[in-house]
Amino acid sequence: MRTCTHEHMRNNVYMLYTIFVGNISSSCLDCICQTESDCQNAPCKQDLGSLSCGYYQIKEAYWIDCGKPGLSWESCAQEKSCAEYCVRANMSRYGTYCTQWRTPTCKQYGLIHNGGPKGCQRSNNKYVKKMRRHCSGILVG
């Protein structure tokens, strides 16, 4: 008989939510993960006056925007399935808002992730160059 732990149930819930939340492709999500941390569970570090943590370098305000999934901001950022849910939720929430209701490109999703709800409307050549280095096979503009 298989024992179902709280952790296992929580991961299944995130996977189920992922099916319904956000149109960002898995390859684009992986591109952002590679760009942010080489898709490693990076320790929290100071970034522009606040801490960024985990696979996607998630800040507390970003975690609040995605609905506060998981046990806490830091634990969610450091648990890949929770962090992915958070990124998908924010891309679902802000993706077409930023692009004036057009489907965002992976480059635009990356700029939203890095620069906030209107990030795709701002130029961030440093982040785009970093995306290009980490995202072979994905057109990022």
PDB file of C-alpha atoms in Angstrom:
ATOM      1  CA  MET A   1       0.000   0.000   0.000  1.00  0.00           C
ATOM      2  CA  ARG A   2       1.337   3.420  -0.979  1.00  0.00           C
ATOM      3  CA  THR A   3       1.374   6.150   1.646  1.00  0.00           C
ATOM      4  CA  CYS A   4       0.275   9.566   0.450  1.00  0.00           C
ATOM      5  CA  THR A   5       2.220  12.284   2.226  1.00  0.00           C
ATOM      6  CA  HIS A   6       1.242  15.926   2.586  1.00  0.00           C
ATOM      7  CA  GLU A   7       4.163  16.815   0.278  1.00  0.00           C
ATOM      8  CA  HIS A   8       2.934  14.352  -2.381  1.00  0.00           C
ATOM      9  CA  MET A   9      -0.620  15.723  -2.202  1.00  0.00           C
ATOM     10  CA  ARG A  10       0.620  19.316  -2.441  1.00  0.00           C
ATOM     11  CA  ASN A  11       2.730  18.503  -5.534  1.00  0.00           C
ATOM     12  CA  ASN A  12      -0.280  16.859  -7.199  1.00  0.00           C
ATOM     13  CA  VAL A  13      -2.388  19.945  -6.471  1.00  0.00           C
ATOM     14  CA  TYR A  14       0.237  22.206  -8.110  1.00  0.00           C
ATOM     15  CA  MET A  15       0.353  19.922 -11.148  1.00  0.00           C
ATOM     16  CA  LEU A  16      -3.436  20.040 -11.415  1.00  0.00           C
ATOM     17  CA  TYR A  17      -3.460  23.834 -11.096  1.00  0.00           C
ATOM     18  CA  THR A  18      -0.755  24.073 -13.748  1.00  0.00           C
ATOM     19  CA  ILE A  19      -3.083  22.433 -16.246  1.00  0.00           C
ATOM     20  CA  PHE A  20      -5.593  25.243 -15.765  1.00  0.00           C
ATOM     21  CA  VAL A  21      -3.350  28.230 -15.038  1.00  0.00           C
ATOM     22  CA  GLY A  22      -1.352  30.139 -17.612  1.00  0.00           C
ATOM     23  CA  ASN A  23      -0.619  29.654 -21.276  1.00  0.00           C
ATOM     24  CA  ILE A  24       3.155  29.886 -20.994  1.00  0.00           C
ATOM     25  CA  SER A  25       4.744  26.855 -22.641  1.00  0.00           C
ATOM     26  CA  SER A  26       6.869  24.403 -20.686  1.00  0.00           C
ATOM     27  CA  SER A  27       9.848  25.264 -22.913  1.00  0.00           C
ATOM     28  CA  CYS A  28       9.472  28.973 -22.149  1.00  0.00           C
ATOM     29  CA  LEU A  29       9.059  28.230 -18.439  1.00  0.00           C
ATOM     30  CA  ASP A  30      12.282  26.201 -18.606  1.00  0.00           C
ATOM     31  CA  CYS A  31      13.974  29.074 -20.457  1.00  0.00           C
ATOM     32  CA  ILE A  32      13.083  31.481 -17.639  1.00  0.00           C
ATOM     33  CA  CYS A  33      14.239  28.948 -15.025  1.00  0.00           C
ATOM     34  CA  GLN A  34      17.573  28.520 -16.844  1.00  0.00           C
ATOM     35  CA  THR A  35      17.945  32.299 -17.176  1.00  0.00           C
ATOM     36  CA  GLU A  36      17.233  32.959 -13.503  1.00  0.00           C
ATOM     37  CA  SER A  37      19.237  30.189 -11.802  1.00  0.00           C
ATOM     38  CA  ASP A  38      20.491  27.608 -14.322  1.00  0.00           C
ATOM     39  CA  CYS A  39      17.328  25.880 -13.052  1.00  0.00           C
ATOM     40  CA  GLN A  40      18.924  25.223  -9.670  1.00  0.00           C
ATOM     41  CA  ASN A  41      17.427  25.882  -6.270  1.00  0.00           C
ATOM     42  CA  ALA A  42      19.447  29.057  -5.761  1.00  0.00           C
ATOM     43  CA  PRO A  43      19.750  30.516  -2.269  1.00  0.00           C
ATOM     44  CA  CYS A  44      18.027  33.785  -1.493  1.00  0.00           C
ATOM     45  CA  LYS A  45      20.049  36.859  -2.432  1.00  0.00           C
ATOM     46  CA  GLN A  46      19.609  40.614  -2.422  1.00  0.00           C
ATOM     47  CA  ASP A  47      18.350  41.950  -5.750  1.00  0.00           C
ATOM     48  CA  LEU A  48      17.301  45.575  -6.179  1.00  0.00           C
ATOM     49  CA  GLY A  49      16.565  46.065  -2.493  1.00  0.00           C
ATOM     50  CA  SER A  50      14.716  42.830  -1.717  1.00  0.00           C
ATOM     51  CA  LEU A  51      15.414  39.106  -1.568  1.00  0.00           C
ATOM     52  CA  SER A  52      14.993  36.828  -4.595  1.00  0.00           C
ATOM     53  CA  CYS A  53      14.891  33.066  -3.976  1.00  0.00           C
ATOM     54  CA  GLY A  54      14.878  29.681  -5.627  1.00  0.00           C
ATOM     55  CA  TYR A  55      14.591  28.350  -9.152  1.00  0.00           C
ATOM     56  CA  TYR A  56      12.886  31.459 -10.563  1.00  0.00           C
ATOM     57  CA  GLN A  57      14.402  34.021  -8.177  1.00  0.00           C
ATOM     58  CA  ILE A  58      10.959  34.842  -6.799  1.00  0.00           C
ATOM     59  CA  LYS A  59      10.470  37.893  -4.586  1.00  0.00           C
ATOM     60  CA  GLU A  60       7.876  38.035  -1.830  1.00  0.00           C
ATOM     61  CA  ALA A  61       5.684  40.546  -3.731  1.00  0.00           C
ATOM     62  CA  TYR A  62       5.670  38.225  -6.779  1.00  0.00           C
ATOM     63  CA  TRP A  63       4.601  35.318  -4.532  1.00  0.00           C
ATOM     64  CA  ILE A  64       1.792  37.442  -3.059  1.00  0.00           C
ATOM     65  CA  ASP A  65       0.629  38.315  -6.597  1.00  0.00           C
ATOM     66  CA  CYS A  66       0.389  34.635  -7.521  1.00  0.00           C
ATOM     67  CA  GLY A  67      -1.901  33.889  -4.573  1.00  0.00           C
ATOM     68  CA  LYS A  68       0.557  32.853  -1.828  1.00  0.00           C
ATOM     69  CA  PRO A  69       0.761  29.145  -2.701  1.00  0.00           C
ATOM     70  CA  GLY A  70       2.714  26.756  -0.499  1.00  0.00           C
ATOM     71  CA  LEU A  71       3.631  27.116   3.121  1.00  0.00           C
ATOM     72  CA  SER A  72       5.555  30.395   2.788  1.00  0.00           C
ATOM     73  CA  TRP A  73       7.196  32.621   0.185  1.00  0.00           C
ATOM     74  CA  GLU A  74      10.690  31.163   0.634  1.00  0.00           C
ATOM     75  CA  SER A  75       9.519  27.542   0.772  1.00  0.00           C
ATOM     76  CA  CYS A  76       7.418  28.011  -2.377  1.00  0.00           C
ATOM     77  CA  ALA A  77      10.302  29.661  -4.245  1.00  0.00           C
ATOM     78  CA  GLN A  78      12.552  26.735  -3.306  1.00  0.00           C
ATOM     79  CA  GLU A  79      10.048  23.996  -4.247  1.00  0.00           C
ATOM     80  CA  LYS A  80      10.097  23.766  -8.026  1.00  0.00           C
ATOM     81  CA  SER A  81       6.446  22.730  -8.547  1.00  0.00           C
ATOM     82  CA  CYS A  82       5.197  25.547  -6.314  1.00  0.00           C
ATOM     83  CA  ALA A  83       7.504  28.086  -7.971  1.00  0.00           C
ATOM     84  CA  GLU A  84       6.327  26.972 -11.431  1.00  0.00           C
ATOM     85  CA  TYR A  85       2.718  27.334 -10.352  1.00  0.00           C
ATOM     86  CA  CYS A  86       3.505  30.853  -9.147  1.00  0.00           C
ATOM     87  CA  VAL A  87       5.182  31.840 -12.426  1.00  0.00           C
ATOM     88  CA  ARG A  88       2.309  30.356 -14.478  1.00  0.00           C
ATOM     89  CA  ALA A  89      -0.263  32.173 -12.334  1.00  0.00           C
ATOM     90  CA  ASN A  90       1.491  35.515 -12.783  1.00  0.00           C
ATOM     91  CA  MET A  91       1.948  34.980 -16.521  1.00  0.00           C
ATOM     92  CA  SER A  92      -1.744  34.109 -16.795  1.00  0.00           C
ATOM     93  CA  ARG A  93      -2.626  37.218 -14.812  1.00  0.00           C
ATOM     94  CA  TYR A  94      -0.310  39.703 -16.527  1.00  0.00           C
ATOM     95  CA  GLY A  95       0.729  38.191 -19.887  1.00  0.00           C
ATOM     96  CA  THR A  96      -1.948  39.564 -22.157  1.00  0.00           C
ATOM     97  CA  TYR A  97      -2.413  42.639 -19.945  1.00  0.00           C
ATOM     98  CA  CYS A  98       1.147  43.649 -20.805  1.00  0.00           C
ATOM     99  CA  THR A  99       0.794  42.851 -24.517  1.00  0.00           C
ATOM    100  CA  GLN A 100      -2.588  44.575 -24.868  1.00  0.00           C
ATOM    101  CA  TRP A 101      -4.447  41.252 -25.117  1.00  0.00           C
ATOM    102  CA  ARG A 102      -2.111  39.588 -27.662  1.00  0.00           C
ATOM    103  CA  THR A 103      -0.467  36.271 -26.797  1.00  0.00           C
ATOM    104  CA  PRO A 104       2.985  37.052 -25.380  1.00  0.00           C
ATOM    105  CA  THR A 105       6.176  35.666 -26.897  1.00  0.00           C
ATOM    106  CA  CYS A 106       8.641  33.854 -24.647  1.00  0.00           C
ATOM    107  CA  LYS A 107      10.775  37.008 -24.638  1.00  0.00           C
ATOM    108  CA  GLN A 108       7.770  39.016 -23.403  1.00  0.00           C
ATOM    109  CA  TYR A 109       6.984  36.413 -20.718  1.00  0.00           C
ATOM    110  CA  GLY A 110      10.608  36.662 -19.563  1.00  0.00           C
ATOM    111  CA  LEU A 111      10.421  40.440 -19.407  1.00  0.00           C
ATOM    112  CA  ILE A 112       7.164  40.259 -17.425  1.00  0.00           C
ATOM    113  CA  HIS A 113       8.736  37.764 -15.037  1.00  0.00           C
ATOM    114  CA  ASN A 114      11.787  39.948 -14.566  1.00  0.00           C
ATOM    115  CA  GLY A 115      10.208  43.402 -14.780  1.00  0.00           C
ATOM    116  CA  GLY A 116       6.690  43.065 -13.413  1.00  0.00           C
ATOM    117  CA  PRO A 117       3.223  43.398 -14.956  1.00  0.00           C
ATOM    118  CA  LYS A 118       4.317  45.959 -17.566  1.00  0.00           C
ATOM    119  CA  GLY A 119       7.809  44.505 -17.993  1.00  0.00           C
ATOM    120  CA  CYS A 120       7.251  43.556 -21.623  1.00  0.00           C
ATOM    121  CA  GLN A 121       6.737  47.227 -22.481  1.00  0.00           C
ATOM    122  CA  ARG A 122      10.178  48.203 -21.195  1.00  0.00           C
ATOM    123  CA  SER A 123      13.535  47.543 -22.785  1.00  0.00           C
ATOM    124  CA  ASN A 124      15.811  45.285 -20.748  1.00  0.00           C
ATOM    125  CA  ASN A 125      18.616  44.290 -23.091  1.00  0.00           C
ATOM    126  CA  LYS A 126      20.682  42.741 -20.282  1.00  0.00           C
ATOM    127  CA  TYR A 127      17.902  40.270 -19.390  1.00  0.00           C
ATOM    128  CA  VAL A 128      17.120  39.505 -23.061  1.00  0.00           C
ATOM    129  CA  LYS A 129      20.812  38.755 -23.716  1.00  0.00           C
ATOM    130  CA  LYS A 130      20.840  36.467 -20.695  1.00  0.00           C
ATOM    131  CA  MET A 131      17.722  34.691 -22.034  1.00  0.00           C
ATOM    132  CA  ARG A 132      19.381  34.211 -25.433  1.00  0.00           C
ATOM    133  CA  ARG A 133      22.422  32.606 -23.783  1.00  0.00           C
ATOM    134  CA  HIS A 134      20.272  30.149 -21.813  1.00  0.00           C
ATOM    135  CA  CYS A 135      17.478  29.373 -24.252  1.00  0.00           C
ATOM    136  CA  SER A 136      18.793  27.561 -27.295  1.00  0.00           C
ATOM    137  CA  GLY A 137      16.000  26.579 -29.635  1.00  0.00           C
ATOM    138  CA  ILE A 138      13.527  29.136 -28.298  1.00  0.00           C
ATOM    139  CA  LEU A 139      13.056  32.342 -30.215  1.00  0.00           C
ATOM    140  CA  VAL A 140      13.278  35.159 -27.684  1.00  0.00           C
ATOM    141  CA  GLY A 141      13.464  38.049 -30.138  1.00  0.00           C
TER     142      GLY A 141
END
